[in-house]
Short mmCIF file of C-alpha atoms in Angstrom, two decimals:
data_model
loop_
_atom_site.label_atom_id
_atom_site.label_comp_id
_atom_site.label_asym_id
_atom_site.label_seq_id
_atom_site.Cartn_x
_atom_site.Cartn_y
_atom_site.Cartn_z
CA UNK R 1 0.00 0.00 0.00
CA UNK R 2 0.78 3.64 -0.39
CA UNK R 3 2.39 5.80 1.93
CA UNK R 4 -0.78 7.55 3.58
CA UNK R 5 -1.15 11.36 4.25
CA UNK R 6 -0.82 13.00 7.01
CA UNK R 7 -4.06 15.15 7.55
CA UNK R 8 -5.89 11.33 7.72
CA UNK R 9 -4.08 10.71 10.73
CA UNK R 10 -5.33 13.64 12.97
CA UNK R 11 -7.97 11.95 15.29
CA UNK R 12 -8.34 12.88 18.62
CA UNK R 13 -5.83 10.91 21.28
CA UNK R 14 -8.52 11.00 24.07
CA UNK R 15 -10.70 8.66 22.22
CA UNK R 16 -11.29 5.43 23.30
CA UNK R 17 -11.52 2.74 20.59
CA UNK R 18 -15.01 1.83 19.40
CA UNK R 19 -15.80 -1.90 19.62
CA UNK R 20 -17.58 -3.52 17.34
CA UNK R 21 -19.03 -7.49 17.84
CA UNK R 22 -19.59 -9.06 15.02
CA UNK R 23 -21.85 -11.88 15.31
CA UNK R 24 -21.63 -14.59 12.50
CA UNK R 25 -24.56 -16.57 11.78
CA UNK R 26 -23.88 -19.80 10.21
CA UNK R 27 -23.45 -19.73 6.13
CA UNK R 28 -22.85 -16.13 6.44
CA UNK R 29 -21.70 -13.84 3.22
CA UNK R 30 -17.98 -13.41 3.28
CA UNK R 31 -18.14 -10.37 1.22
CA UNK R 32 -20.37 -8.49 3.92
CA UNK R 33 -18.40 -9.64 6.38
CA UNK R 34 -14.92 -8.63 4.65
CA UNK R 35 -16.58 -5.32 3.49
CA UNK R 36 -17.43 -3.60 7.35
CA UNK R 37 -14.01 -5.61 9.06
CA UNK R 38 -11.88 -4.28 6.68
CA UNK R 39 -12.32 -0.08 6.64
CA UNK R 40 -12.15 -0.79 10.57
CA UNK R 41 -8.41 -2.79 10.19
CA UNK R 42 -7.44 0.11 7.58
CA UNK R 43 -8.93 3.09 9.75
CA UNK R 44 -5.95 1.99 12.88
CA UNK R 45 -3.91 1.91 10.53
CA UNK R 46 -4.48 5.45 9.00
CA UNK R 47 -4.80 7.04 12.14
CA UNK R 48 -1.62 5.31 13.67
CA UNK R 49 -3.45 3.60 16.21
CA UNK R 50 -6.30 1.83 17.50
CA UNK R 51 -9.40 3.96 17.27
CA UNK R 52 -11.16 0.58 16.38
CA UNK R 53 -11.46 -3.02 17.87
CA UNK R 54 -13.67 -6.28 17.63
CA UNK R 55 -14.37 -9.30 18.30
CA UNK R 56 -16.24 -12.63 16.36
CA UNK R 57 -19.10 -13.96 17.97
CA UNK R 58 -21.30 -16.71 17.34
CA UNK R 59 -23.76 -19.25 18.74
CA UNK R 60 -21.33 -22.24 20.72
CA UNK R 61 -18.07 -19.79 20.90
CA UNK R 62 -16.29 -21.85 18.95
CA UNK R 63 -16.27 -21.24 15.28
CA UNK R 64 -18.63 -20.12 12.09
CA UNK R 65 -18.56 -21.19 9.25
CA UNK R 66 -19.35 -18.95 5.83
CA UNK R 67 -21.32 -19.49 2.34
CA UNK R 68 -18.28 -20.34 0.28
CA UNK R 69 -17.13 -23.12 2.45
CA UNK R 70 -13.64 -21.04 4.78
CA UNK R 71 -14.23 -21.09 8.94
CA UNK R 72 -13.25 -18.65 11.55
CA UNK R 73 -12.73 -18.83 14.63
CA UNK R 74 -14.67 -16.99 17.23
CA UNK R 75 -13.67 -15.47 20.36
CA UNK R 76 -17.43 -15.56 22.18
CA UNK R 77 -20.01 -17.00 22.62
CA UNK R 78 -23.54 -15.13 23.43
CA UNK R 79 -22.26 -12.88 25.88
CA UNK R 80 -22.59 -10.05 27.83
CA UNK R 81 -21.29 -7.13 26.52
CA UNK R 82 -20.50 -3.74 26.73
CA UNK R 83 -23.42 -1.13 26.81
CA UNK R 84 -21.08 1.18 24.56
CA UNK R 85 -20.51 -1.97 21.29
CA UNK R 86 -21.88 -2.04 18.48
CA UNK R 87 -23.37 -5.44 17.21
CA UNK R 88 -23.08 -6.52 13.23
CA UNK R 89 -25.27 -9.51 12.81
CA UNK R 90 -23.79 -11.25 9.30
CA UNK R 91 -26.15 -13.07 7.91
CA UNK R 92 -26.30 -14.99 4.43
CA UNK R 93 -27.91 -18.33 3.09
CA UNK R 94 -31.12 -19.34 5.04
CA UNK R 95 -31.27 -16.83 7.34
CA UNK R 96 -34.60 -18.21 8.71
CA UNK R 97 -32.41 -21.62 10.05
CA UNK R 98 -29.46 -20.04 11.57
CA UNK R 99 -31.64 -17.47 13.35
CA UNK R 100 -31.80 -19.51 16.06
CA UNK R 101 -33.73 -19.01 19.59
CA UNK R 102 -30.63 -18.17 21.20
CA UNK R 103 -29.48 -15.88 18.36
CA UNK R 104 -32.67 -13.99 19.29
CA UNK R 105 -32.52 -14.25 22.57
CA UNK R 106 -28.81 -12.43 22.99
CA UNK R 107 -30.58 -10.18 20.32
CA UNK R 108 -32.91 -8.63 22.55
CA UNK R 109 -31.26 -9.28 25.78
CA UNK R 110 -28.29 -6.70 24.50
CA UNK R 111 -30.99 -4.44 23.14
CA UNK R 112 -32.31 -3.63 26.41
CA UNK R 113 -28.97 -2.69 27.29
CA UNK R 114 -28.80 -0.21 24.81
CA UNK R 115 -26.75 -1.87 22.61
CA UNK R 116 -26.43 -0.12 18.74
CA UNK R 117 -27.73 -3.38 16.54
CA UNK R 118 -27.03 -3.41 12.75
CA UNK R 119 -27.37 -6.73 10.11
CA UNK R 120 -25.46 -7.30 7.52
CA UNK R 121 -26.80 -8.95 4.07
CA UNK R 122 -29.77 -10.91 5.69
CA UNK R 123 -28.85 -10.25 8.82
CA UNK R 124 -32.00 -7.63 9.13
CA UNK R 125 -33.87 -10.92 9.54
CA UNK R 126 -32.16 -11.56 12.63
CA UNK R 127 -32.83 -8.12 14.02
CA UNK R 128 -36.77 -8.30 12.46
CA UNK R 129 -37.23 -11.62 14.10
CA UNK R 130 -35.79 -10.49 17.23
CA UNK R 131 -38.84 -7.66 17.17
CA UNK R 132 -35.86 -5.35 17.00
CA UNK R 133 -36.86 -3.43 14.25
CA UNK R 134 -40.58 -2.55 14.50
CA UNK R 135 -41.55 0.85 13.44
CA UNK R 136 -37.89 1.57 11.77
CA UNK R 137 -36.58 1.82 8.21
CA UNK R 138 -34.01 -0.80 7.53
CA UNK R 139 -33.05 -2.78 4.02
CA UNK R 140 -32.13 -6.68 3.29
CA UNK R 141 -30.78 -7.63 -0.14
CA UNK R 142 -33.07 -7.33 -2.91
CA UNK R 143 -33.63 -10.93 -3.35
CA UNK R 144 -34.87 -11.49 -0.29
CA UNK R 145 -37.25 -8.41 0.08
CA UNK R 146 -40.10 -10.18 -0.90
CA UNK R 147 -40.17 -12.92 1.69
CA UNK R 148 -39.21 -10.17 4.35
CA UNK R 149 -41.91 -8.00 3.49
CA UNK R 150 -44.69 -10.74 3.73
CA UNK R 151 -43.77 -11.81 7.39
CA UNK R 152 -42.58 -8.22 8.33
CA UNK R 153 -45.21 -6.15 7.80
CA UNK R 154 -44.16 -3.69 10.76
CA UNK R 155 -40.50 -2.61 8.94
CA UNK R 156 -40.33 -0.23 6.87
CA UNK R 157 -38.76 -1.61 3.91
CA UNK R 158 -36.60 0.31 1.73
CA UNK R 159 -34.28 -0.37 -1.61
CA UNK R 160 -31.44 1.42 -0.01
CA UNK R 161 -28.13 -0.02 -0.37
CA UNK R 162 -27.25 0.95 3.33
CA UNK R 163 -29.66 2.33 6.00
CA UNK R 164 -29.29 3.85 9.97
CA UNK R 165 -32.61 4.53 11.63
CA UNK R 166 -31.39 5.76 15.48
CA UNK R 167 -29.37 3.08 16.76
CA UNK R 168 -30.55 0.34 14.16
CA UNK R 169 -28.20 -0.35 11.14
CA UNK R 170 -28.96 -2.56 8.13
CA UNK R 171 -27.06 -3.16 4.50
CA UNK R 172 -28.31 -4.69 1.46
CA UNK R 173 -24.98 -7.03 1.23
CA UNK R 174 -22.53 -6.92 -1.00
CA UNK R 175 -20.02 -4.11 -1.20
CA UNK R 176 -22.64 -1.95 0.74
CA UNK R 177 -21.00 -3.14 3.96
CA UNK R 178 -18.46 -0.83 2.74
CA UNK R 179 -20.51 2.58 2.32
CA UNK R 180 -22.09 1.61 5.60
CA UNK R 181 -18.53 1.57 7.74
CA UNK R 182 -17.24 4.90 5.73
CA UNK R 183 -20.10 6.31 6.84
CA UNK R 184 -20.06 4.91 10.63
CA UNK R 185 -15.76 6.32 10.40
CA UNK R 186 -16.89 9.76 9.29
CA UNK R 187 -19.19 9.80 11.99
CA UNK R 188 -16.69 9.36 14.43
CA UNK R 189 -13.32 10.43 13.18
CA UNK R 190 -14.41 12.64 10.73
CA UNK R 191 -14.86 12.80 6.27
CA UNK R 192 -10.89 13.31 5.83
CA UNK R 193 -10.05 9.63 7.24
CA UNK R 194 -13.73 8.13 6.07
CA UNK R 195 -11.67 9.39 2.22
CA UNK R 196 -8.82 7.89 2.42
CA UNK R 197 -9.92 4.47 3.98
CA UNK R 198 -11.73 4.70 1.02
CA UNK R 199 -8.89 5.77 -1.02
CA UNK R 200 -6.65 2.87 0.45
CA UNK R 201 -9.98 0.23 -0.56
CA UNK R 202 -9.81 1.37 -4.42
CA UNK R 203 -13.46 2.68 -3.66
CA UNK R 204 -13.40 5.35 -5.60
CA UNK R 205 -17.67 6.03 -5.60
CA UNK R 206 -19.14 5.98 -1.90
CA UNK R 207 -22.71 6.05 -2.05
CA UNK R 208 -25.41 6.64 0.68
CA UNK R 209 -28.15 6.35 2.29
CA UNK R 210 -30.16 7.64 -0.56
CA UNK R 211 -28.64 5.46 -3.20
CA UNK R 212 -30.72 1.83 -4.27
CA UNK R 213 -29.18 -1.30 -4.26
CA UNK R 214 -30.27 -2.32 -7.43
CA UNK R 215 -29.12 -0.87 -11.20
CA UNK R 216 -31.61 1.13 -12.86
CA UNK R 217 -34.21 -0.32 -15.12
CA UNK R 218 -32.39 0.37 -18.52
CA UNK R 219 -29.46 -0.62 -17.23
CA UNK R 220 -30.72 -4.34 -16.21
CA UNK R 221 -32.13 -4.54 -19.66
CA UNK R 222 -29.71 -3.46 -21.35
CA UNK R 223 -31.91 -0.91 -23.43
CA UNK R 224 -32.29 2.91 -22.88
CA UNK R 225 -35.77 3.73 -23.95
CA UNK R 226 -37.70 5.88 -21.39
CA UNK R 227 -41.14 4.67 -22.10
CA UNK R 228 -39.90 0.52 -21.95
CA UNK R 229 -38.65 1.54 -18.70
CA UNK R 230 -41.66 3.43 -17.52
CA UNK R 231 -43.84 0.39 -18.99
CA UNK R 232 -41.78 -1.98 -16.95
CA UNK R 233 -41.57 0.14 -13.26
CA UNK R 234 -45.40 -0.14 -13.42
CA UNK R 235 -45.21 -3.65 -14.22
CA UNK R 236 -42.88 -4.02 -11.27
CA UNK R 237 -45.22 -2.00 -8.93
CA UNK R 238 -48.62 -3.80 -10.27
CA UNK R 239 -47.82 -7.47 -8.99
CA UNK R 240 -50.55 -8.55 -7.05
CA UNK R 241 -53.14 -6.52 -9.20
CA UNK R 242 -51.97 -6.90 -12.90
CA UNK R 243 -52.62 -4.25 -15.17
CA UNK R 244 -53.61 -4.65 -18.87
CA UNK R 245 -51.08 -4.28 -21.91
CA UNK R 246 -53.93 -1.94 -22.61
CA UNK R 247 -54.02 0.15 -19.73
CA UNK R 248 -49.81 0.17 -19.95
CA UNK R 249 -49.98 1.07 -22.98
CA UNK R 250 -51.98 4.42 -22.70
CA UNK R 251 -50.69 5.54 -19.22
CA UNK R 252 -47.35 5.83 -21.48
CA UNK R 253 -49.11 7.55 -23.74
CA UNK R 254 -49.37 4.76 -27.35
CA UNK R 255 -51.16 2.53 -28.43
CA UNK R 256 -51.52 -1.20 -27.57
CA UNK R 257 -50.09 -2.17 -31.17
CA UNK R 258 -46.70 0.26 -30.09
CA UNK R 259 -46.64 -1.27 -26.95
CA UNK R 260 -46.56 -4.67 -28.43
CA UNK R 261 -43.89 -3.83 -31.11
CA UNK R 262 -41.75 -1.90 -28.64
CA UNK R 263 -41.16 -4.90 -26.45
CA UNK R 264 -40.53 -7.77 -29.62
CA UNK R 265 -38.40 -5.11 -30.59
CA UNK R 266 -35.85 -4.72 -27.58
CA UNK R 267 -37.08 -7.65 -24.99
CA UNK R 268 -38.00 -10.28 -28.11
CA UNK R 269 -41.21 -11.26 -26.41
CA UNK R 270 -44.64 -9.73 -25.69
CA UNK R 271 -45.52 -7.31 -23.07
CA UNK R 272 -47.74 -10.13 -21.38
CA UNK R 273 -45.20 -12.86 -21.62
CA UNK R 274 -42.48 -10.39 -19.43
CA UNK R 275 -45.29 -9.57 -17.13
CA UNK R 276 -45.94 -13.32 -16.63
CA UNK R 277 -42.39 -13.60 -16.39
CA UNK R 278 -42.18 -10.96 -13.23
CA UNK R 279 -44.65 -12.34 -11.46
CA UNK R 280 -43.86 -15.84 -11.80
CA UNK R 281 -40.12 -14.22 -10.11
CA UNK R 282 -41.87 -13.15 -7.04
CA UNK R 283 -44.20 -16.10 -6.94
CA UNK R 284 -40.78 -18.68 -6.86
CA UNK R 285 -39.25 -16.33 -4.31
CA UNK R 286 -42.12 -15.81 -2.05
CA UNK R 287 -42.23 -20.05 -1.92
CA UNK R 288 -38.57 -20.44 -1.12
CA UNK R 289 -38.15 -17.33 1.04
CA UNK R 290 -41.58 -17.86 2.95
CA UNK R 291 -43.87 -20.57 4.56
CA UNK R 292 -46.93 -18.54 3.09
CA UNK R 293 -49.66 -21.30 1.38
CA UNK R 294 -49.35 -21.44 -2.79
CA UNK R 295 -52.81 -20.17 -3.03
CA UNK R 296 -51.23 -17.49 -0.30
CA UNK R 297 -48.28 -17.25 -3.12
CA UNK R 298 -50.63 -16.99 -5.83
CA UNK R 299 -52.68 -14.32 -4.70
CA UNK R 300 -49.97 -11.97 -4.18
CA UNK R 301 -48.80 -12.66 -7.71
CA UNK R 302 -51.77 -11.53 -9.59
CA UNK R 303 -53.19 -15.36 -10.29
CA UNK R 304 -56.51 -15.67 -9.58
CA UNK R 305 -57.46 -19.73 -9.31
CA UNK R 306 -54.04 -21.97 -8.41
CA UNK R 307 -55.10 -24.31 -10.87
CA UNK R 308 -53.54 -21.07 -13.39
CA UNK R 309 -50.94 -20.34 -11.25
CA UNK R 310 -49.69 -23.95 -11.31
CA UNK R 311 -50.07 -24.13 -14.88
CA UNK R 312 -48.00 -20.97 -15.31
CA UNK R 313 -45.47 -22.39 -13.14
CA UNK R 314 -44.73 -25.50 -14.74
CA UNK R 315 -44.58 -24.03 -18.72
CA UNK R 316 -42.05 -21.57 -16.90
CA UNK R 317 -39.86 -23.53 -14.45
CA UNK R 318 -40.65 -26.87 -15.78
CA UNK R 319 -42.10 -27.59 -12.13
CA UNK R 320 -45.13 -27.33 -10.39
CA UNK R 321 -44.93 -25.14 -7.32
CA UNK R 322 -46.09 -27.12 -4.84
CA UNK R 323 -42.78 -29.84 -5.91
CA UNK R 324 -40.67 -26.32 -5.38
CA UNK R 325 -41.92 -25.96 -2.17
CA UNK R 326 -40.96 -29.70 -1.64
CA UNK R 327 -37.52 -29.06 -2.72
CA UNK R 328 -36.38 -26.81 -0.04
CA UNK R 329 -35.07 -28.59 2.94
CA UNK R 330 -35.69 -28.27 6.49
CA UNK R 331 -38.02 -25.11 7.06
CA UNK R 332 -38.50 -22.67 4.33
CA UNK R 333 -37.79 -19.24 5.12
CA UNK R 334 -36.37 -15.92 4.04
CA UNK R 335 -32.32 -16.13 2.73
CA UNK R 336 -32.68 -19.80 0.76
CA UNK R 337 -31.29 -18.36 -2.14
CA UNK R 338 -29.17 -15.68 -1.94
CA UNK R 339 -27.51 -13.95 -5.50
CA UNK R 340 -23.96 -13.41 -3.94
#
């Protein structure tokens, strides 16, 4: 690394480091986890001493093991800790399973206390579950905000790629961990050592609180054409009550016939087959992220009888969705699949 300049290293020698406890739930994201440790490791080093410290918790003390396989060793188990940490809950694939009653438990227990509780990834779950997070605005990756926001109802929800409501933090996963910690570091130290942690990371493009976690509609189709993308945010926003090609077609402002031709043009399929397509999306993660019924499921896709839905389902995904439910092991619930 680069020699590092000096104005990043004036932070006040009265502080006392801030601790952070890092709780890692089994088949937790590495990436998350990597992305909030690291600014911390790189912010001592910066300021030319400690200003941070942690430790690695997890359920049994002993050690946790991540998505992609690798194991670390923890130095706790569910203990007490101090009023002044700050708890990271890292969270990954199925959430639901390795939210465990103890997991809760120490949730709220160091709540009470006062504690500041974030969650990385999935690890919102953790917090939601724990009842931590009525009334507040957090975020969860964008896969998984479906299933959250059927057994959640009392969080609000947002597409942000990092958010801090009071003392309740919550990242989308990812690199967001990232944008999340410089933000936490200019907080306390102040924007001129937040920079060049950032600068040391290659991150050359922080983004905030105000910034989604997902690309922009032309930029996931691969097609810049405003009305296609204002056609396809309403079909997005219309789930559970479909509108009609058209009704699409004239709050855009054309005809049904220009609405047909613009999508064979760019998207090589009808407006009603990529409708079908979005809702069918939801409908498979709403029955591996949930234990809601598949006429439940159905419903809340826009199918009216599940004799449809199923026959949808199986021209689609070559399966029936009541099999899909059947292929999920142990107890279905928010975080089965996971994109990263």
């Amino acid at each position: 690394m680069s020699s590092l300049p000096r104005k990043a290293t004036t932070v006040a020698k009265d502080t006392a480091p801030r601790r952070f406890i890092f709780l890692l739930l089994d088949r937790f994201t590495m990436l998350s986890f990597a992305g909030a440790i690291e600014p911390l490791r790189i912010a001592n080093r910066v300021a030319g001493r400690q200003v941070y410290s942690w430790k690695l918790a997890g359920e049994g003390g002993v050690e946790a093991t991540c998505s992609n396989g690798a194991s670390f060793k923890l130095d706790m188990g569910l203990d007490e800790i101090d009023r002044e940490d700050t708890v990271l809950v890292c969270g990954g694939i199925d959430v639901s399973r390795a939210t465990t009653r103890g997991v809760t438990g120490w949730l709220r227990r160091e709540a009470r206390r006062g504690v500041v509780m974030g969650g990385l990834c999935t690890g919102a779950y953790s917090l939601a579950k724990a009842g931590l997070l009525e009334g507040r605005k957090a975020t969860i990756h964008w896969e998984n905000q479906d299933g959250f926001l059927e057994e959640f109802e009392e969080v609000k929800l947002t597409k942000s790629v990092f958010v801090i409501d009071g003392n309740r933090l919550s990242t989308a996963g990812g690199t967001a961990s990232i944008d999340l910690m410089l933000k936490l570091i200019a907080a306390d130290h102040g924007e001129d050592l937040a920079n060049t942690v950032a600068d040391q990371l290659i991150y050359s493009s922080i983004r905030t609180d105000q910034d989604t976690q997902r690309l922009s509609i032309p930029t996931r189709i691969g097609v810049r054409h405003p009305k296609l993308s204002q056609v396809i945010q309403k079909m997005e926003n219309n789930i559970e009550d479909p509108m009609s090609p058209a009704d699409l077609a004239e709050e855009v402002g054309m005809s049904t016939r220009q609405l047909e031709r613009l999508f064979r043009r760019y998207l090589n399929r009808s407006p009603k087959r990529y409708y079908m397509e979005l809702r069918l999306q939801k409908a498979r993660n709403l029955l591996m992220q949930t234990d809601m019924s598949v006429i439940n499921v159905a419903l809340a896709c826009g199918f009216a009888s599940p004799s449809h839905f199923s026959k949808c389902y199986r021209s689609h995904y070559n399966t029936t969705p009541y099999r899909e439910r059947g292929t999920q092991s142990g107890m279905p619930g928010i975080g089965t699949r996971l994109s990263i």
